[in-house]
mmCIF file of C-alpha atoms in Angstrom:
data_model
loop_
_atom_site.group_PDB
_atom_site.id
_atom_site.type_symbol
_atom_site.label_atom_id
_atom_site.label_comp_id
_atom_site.label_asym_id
_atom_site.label_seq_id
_atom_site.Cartn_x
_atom_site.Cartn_y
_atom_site.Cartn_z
ATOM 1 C CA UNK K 21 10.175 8.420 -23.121
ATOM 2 C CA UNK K 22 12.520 10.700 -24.491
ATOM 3 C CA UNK K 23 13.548 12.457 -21.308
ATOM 4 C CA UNK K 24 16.730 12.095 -18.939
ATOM 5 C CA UNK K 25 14.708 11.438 -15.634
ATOM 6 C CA UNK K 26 15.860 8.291 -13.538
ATOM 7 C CA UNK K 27 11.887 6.701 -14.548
ATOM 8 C CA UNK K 28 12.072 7.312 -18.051
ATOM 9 C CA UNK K 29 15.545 5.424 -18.129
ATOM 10 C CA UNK K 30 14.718 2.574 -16.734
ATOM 11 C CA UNK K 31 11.961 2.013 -18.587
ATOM 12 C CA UNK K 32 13.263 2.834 -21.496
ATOM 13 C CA UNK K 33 17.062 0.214 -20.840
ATOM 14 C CA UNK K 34 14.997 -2.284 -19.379
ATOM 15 C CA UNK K 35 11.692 -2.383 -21.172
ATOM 16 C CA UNK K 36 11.717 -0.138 -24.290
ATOM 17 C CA UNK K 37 15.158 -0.165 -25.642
ATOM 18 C CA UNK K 38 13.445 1.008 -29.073
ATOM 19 C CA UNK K 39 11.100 3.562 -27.836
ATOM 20 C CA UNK K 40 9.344 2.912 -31.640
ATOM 21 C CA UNK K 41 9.028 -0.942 -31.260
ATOM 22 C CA UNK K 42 8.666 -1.886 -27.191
ATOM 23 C CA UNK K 43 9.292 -5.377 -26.211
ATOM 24 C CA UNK K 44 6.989 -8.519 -28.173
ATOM 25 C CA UNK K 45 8.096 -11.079 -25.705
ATOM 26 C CA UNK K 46 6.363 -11.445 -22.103
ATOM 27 C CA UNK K 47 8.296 -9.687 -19.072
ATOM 28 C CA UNK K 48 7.604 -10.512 -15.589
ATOM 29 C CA UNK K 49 6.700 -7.270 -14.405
ATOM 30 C CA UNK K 50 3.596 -5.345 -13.404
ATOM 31 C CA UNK K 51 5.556 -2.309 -14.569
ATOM 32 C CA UNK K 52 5.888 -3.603 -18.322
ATOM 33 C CA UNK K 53 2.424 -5.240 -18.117
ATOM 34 C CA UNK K 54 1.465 -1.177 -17.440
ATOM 35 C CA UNK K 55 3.388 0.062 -20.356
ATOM 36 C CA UNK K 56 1.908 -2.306 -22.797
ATOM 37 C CA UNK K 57 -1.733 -1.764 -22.090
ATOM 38 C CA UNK K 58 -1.353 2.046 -23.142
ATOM 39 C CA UNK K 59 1.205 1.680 -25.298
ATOM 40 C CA UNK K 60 -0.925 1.894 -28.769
ATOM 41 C CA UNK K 61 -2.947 4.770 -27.175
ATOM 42 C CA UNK K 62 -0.117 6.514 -26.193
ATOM 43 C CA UNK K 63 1.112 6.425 -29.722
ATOM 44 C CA UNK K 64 -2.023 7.725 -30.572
ATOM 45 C CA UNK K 65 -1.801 11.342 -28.567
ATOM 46 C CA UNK K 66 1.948 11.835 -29.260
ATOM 47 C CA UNK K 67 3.742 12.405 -32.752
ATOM 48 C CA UNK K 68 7.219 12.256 -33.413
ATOM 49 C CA UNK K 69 9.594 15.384 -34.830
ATOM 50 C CA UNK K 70 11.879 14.357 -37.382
ATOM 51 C CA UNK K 71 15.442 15.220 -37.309
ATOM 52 C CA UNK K 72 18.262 15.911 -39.976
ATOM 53 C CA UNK K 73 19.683 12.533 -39.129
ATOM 54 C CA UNK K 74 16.042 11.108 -38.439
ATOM 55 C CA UNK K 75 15.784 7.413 -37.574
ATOM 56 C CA UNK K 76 12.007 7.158 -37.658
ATOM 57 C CA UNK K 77 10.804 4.601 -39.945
ATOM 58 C CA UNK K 78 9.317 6.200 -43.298
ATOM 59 C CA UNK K 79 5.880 4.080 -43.127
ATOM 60 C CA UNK K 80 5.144 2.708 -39.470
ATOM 61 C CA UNK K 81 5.907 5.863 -37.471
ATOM 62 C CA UNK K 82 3.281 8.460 -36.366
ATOM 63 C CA UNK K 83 5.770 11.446 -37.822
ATOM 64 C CA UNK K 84 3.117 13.547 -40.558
ATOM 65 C CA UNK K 85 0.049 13.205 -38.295
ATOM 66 C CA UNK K 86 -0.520 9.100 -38.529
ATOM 67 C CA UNK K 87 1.415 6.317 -39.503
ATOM 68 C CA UNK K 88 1.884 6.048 -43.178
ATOM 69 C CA UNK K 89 1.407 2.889 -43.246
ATOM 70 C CA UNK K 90 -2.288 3.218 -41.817
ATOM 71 C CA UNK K 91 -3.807 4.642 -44.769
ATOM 72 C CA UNK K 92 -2.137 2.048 -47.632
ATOM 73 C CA UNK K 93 -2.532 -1.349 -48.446
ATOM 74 C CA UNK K 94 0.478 -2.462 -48.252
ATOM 75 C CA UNK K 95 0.826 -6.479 -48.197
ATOM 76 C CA UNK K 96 2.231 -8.120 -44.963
ATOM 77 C CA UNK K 97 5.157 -9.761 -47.147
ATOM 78 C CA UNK K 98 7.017 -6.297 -48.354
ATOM 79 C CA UNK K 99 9.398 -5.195 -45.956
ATOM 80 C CA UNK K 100 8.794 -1.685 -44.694
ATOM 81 C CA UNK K 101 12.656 -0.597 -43.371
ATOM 82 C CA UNK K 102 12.654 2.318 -45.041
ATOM 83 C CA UNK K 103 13.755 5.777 -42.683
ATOM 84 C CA UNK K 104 12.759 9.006 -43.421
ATOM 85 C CA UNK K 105 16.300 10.568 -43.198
ATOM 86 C CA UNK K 106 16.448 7.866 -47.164
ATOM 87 C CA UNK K 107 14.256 10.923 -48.074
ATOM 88 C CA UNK K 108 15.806 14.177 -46.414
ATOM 89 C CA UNK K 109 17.588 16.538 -48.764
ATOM 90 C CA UNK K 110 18.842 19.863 -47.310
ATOM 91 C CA UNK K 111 16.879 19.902 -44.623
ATOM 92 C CA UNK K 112 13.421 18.703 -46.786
ATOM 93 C CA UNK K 113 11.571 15.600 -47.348
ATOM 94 C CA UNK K 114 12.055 14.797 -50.991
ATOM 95 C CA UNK K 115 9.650 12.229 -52.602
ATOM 96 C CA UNK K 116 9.763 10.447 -56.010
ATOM 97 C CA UNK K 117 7.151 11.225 -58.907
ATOM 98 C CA UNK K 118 5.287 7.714 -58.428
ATOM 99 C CA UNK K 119 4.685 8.315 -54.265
ATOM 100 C CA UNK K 120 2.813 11.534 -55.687
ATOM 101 C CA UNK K 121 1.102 9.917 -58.188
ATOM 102 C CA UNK K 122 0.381 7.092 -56.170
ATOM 103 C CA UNK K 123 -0.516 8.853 -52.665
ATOM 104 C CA UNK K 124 -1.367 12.568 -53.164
ATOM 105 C CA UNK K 125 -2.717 13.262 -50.129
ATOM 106 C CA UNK K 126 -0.303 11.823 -48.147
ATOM 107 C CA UNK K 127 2.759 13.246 -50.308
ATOM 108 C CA UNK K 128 1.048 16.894 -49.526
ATOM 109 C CA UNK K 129 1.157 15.741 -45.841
ATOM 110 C CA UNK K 130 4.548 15.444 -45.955
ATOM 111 C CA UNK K 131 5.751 18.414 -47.770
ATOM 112 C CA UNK K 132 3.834 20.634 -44.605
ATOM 113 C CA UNK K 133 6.205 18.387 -42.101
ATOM 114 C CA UNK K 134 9.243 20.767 -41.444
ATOM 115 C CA UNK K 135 12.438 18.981 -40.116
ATOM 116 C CA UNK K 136 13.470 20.036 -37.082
ATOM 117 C CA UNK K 137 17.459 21.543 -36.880
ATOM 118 C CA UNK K 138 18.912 18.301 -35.024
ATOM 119 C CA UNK K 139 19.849 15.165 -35.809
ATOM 120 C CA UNK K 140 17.600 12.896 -33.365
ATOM 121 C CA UNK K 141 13.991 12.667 -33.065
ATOM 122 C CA UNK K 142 11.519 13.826 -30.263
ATOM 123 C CA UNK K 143 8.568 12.941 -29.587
ATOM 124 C CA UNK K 144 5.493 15.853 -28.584
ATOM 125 C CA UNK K 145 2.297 15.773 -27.420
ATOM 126 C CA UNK K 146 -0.005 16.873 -30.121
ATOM 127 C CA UNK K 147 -1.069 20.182 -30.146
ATOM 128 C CA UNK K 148 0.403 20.868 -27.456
ATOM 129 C CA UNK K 149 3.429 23.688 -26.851
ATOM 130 C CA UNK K 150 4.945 22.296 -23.968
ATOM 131 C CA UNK K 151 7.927 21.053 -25.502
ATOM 132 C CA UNK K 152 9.124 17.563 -24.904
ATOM 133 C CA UNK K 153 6.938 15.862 -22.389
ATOM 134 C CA UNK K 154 8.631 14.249 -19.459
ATOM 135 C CA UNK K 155 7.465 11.069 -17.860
ATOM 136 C CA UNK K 156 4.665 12.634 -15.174
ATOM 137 C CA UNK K 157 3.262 13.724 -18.277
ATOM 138 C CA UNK K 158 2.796 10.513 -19.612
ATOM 139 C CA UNK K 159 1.724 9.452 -15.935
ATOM 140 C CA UNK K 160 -1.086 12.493 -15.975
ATOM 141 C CA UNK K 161 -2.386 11.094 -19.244
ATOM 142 C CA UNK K 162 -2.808 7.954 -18.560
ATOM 143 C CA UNK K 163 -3.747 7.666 -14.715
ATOM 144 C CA UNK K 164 -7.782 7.064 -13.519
ATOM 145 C CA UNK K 165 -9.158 9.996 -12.375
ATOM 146 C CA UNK K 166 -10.011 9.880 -9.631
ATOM 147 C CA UNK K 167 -12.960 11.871 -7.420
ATOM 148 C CA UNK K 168 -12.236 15.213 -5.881
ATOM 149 C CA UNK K 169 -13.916 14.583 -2.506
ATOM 150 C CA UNK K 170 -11.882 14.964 0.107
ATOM 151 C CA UNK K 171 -12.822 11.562 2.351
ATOM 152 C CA UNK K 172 -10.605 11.424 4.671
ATOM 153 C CA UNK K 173 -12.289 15.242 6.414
ATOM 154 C CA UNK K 174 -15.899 13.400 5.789
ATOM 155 C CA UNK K 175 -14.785 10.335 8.118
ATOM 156 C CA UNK K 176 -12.500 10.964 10.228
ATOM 157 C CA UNK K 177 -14.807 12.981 13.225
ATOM 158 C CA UNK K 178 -13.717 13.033 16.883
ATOM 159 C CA UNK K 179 -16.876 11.274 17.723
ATOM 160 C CA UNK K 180 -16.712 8.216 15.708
ATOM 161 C CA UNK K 181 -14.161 5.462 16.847
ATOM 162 C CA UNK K 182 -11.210 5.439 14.408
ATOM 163 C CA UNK K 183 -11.705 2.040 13.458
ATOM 164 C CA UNK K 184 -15.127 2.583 12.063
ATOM 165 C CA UNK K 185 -13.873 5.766 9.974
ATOM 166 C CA UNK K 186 -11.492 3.343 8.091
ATOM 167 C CA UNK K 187 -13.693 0.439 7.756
ATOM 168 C CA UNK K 188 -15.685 3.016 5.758
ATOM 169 C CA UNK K 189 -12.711 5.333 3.706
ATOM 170 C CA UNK K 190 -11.756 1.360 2.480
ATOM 171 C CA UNK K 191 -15.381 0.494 1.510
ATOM 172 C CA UNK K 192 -15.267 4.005 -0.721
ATOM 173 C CA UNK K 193 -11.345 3.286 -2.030
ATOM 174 C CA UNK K 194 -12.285 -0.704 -2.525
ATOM 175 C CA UNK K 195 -10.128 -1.812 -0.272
ATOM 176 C CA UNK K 196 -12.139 -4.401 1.693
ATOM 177 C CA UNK K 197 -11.545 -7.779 1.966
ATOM 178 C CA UNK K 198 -14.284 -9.454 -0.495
ATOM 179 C CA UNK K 199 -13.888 -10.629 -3.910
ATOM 180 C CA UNK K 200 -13.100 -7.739 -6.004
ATOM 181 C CA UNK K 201 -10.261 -7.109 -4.011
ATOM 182 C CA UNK K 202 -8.997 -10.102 -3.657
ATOM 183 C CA UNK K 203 -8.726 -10.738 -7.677
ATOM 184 C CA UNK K 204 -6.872 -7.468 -7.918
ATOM 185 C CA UNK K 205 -4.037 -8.874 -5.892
ATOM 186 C CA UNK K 206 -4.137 -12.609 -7.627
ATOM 187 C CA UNK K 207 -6.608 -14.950 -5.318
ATOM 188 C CA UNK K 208 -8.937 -16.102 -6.626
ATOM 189 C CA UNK K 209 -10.959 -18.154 -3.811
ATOM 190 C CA UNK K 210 -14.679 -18.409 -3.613
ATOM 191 C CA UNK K 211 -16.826 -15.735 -1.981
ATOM 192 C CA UNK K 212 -20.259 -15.809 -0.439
ATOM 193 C CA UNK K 213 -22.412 -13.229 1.160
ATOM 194 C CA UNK K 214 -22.318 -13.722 4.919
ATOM 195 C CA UNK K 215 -25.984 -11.951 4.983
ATOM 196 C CA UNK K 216 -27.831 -13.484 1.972
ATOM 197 C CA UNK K 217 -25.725 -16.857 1.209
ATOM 198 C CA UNK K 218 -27.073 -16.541 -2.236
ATOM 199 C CA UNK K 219 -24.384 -14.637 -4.098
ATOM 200 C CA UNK K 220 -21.029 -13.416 -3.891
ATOM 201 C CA UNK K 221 -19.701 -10.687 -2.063
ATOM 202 C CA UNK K 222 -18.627 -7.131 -3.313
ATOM 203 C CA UNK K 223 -18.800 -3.747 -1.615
ATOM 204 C CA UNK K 224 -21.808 -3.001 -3.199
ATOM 205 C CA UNK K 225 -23.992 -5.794 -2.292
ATOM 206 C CA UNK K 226 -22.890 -6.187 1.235
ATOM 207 C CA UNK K 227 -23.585 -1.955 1.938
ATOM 208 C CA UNK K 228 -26.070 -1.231 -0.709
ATOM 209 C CA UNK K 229 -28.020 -4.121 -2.334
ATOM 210 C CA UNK K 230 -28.106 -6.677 0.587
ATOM 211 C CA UNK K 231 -31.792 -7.380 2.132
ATOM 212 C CA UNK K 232 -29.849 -6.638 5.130
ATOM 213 C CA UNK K 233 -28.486 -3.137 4.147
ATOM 214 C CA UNK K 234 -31.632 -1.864 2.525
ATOM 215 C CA UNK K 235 -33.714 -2.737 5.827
ATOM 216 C CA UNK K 236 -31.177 -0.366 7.373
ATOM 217 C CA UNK K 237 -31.417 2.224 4.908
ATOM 218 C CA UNK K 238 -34.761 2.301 4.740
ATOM 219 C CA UNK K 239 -35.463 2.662 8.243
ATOM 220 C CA UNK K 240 -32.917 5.146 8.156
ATOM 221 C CA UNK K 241 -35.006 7.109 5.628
ATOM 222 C CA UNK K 242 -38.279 7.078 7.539
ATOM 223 C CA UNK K 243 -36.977 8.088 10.872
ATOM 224 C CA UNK K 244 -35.243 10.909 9.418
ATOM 225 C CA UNK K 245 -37.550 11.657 6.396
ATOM 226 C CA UNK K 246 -34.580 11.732 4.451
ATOM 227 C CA UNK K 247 -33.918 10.276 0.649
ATOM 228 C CA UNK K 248 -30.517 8.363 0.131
ATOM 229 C CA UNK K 249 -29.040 7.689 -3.576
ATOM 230 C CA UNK K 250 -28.526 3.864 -3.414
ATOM 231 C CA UNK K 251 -26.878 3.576 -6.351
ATOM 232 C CA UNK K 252 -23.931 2.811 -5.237
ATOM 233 C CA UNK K 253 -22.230 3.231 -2.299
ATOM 234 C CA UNK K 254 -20.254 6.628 -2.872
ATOM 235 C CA UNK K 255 -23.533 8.041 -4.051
ATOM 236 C CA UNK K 256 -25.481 6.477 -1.385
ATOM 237 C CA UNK K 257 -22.675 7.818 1.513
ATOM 238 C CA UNK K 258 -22.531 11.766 -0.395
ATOM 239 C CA UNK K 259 -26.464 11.320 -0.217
ATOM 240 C CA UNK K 260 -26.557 10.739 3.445
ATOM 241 C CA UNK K 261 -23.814 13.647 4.218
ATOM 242 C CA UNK K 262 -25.935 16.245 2.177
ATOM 243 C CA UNK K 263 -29.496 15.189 4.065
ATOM 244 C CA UNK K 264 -30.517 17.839 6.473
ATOM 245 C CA UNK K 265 -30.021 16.082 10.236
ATOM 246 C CA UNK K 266 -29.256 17.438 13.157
ATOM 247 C CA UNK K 267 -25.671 17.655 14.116
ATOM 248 C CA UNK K 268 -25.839 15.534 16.974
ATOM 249 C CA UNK K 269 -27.892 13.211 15.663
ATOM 250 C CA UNK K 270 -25.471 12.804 12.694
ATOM 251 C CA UNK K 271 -22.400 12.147 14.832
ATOM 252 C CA UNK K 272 -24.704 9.356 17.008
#
């Protein structure tokens, strides 16, 4: 969040003023709601560079490797302000006798941290040589991955009606009306199985588990002596693609 792209500033004015300490109180905003959930792990895979004028605090921030602060006990009730530029001296981290006497491993942590030749910070990925990371690298690291099948060339054939190609791309992507989806976008309403009346509805059971889409797969199976992966319906859908058919019986 370092960065001068038009993202990374607003997040950082509107949400993150202190890119060390982000916003306690709630924000309504899907955006910040984003942010906070990988927040902590973000801190995690990034470490900050100290600079001459360095503004990092001494104990909380992730500056030799891990937070200080992590590997003390330190009660709740002593203030920990302290900055690391309290401790540079010519360009070095200098350290009293009772922090080495007291922490020796961390003191010898410290004294391998060179100061970088500026007076801000930066934060880097860890071992990584990229330099500064911008803000699709923080997008890259933290979005799902996702599958690398193209679906859009498995569906969309000149002999299936267009309608029935999406019905299925939104059944892979989730994007059916039923309950799952529903929740994602904030209604929660009750949900029932049109086939079964017995439980509620998810892409899953209506395509793969239903008593009404197993009877369909499994005659599918014996007229075509073919095995489908009914696990779920990706699998089950890749299964059916890879079986051996004839071509025009596939299209039909």
């Amino acid at each position: 969040m370092t960065d001068d792209s038009l993202a990374c500033d607003f997040i950082r004015k509107r949400y993150v003023p202190n890119v060390r300490q982000p916003k306690v109180g709630p924000a309504m905003s899907s955006i910040w709601a984003t942010i906070k959930n990988h927040y902590v792990m973000l801190q995690e895979e990034f470490i900050w560079i100290a600079g001459e004028q360095s503004k990092l605090n001494f104990w909380k921030d992730n500056w030799i490797g891990y937070p200080i602060v992590s590997q003390i006990q330190i009660p709740n009730n002593i203030p920990l302000e302290s900055q690391v530029d309290d401790f540079i001296v010519d360009n070095k981290c200098v350290l009293p006798n009772t922090f080495w006497q007291s922490f020796l491993c961390i003191a010898a942590d410290i004294e391998e941290v060179t100061i970088a030749e500026r007076s801000t910070d930066v934060v880097r990925r860890r071992h990584c040589s990229e330099g500064i990371p911008k803000t699709s690298n923080f997008y890259d690291h933290i979005r799902p991955r996702r599958a690398t099948v193209n679906w859009g060339k498995k569906f969309w054939k000149s002999s299936i009606q267009p309608r029935r190609s999406m019905t299925a791309w939104k059944a892979i992507h989730g994007c059916l009306a039923t309950k799952n989806f529903s929740h994602k976008k904030g209604f929660y309403l009750p949900s029932c199985c049109r086939f079964c009346f017995a439980v509620e509805e998810d892409k899953d059971h209506l395509f793969v588990v239903s008593d009404f889409a197993r009877t369909i797969w499994a005659k599918l199976e014996s007229t075509f002596h073919a095995h489908l992966d009914k696990t779920g319906i990706q699998q089950l859908i890749l299964s059916a693609l890879n079986c051996k058919i004839n071509k025009q019986v596939y299209n039909l």
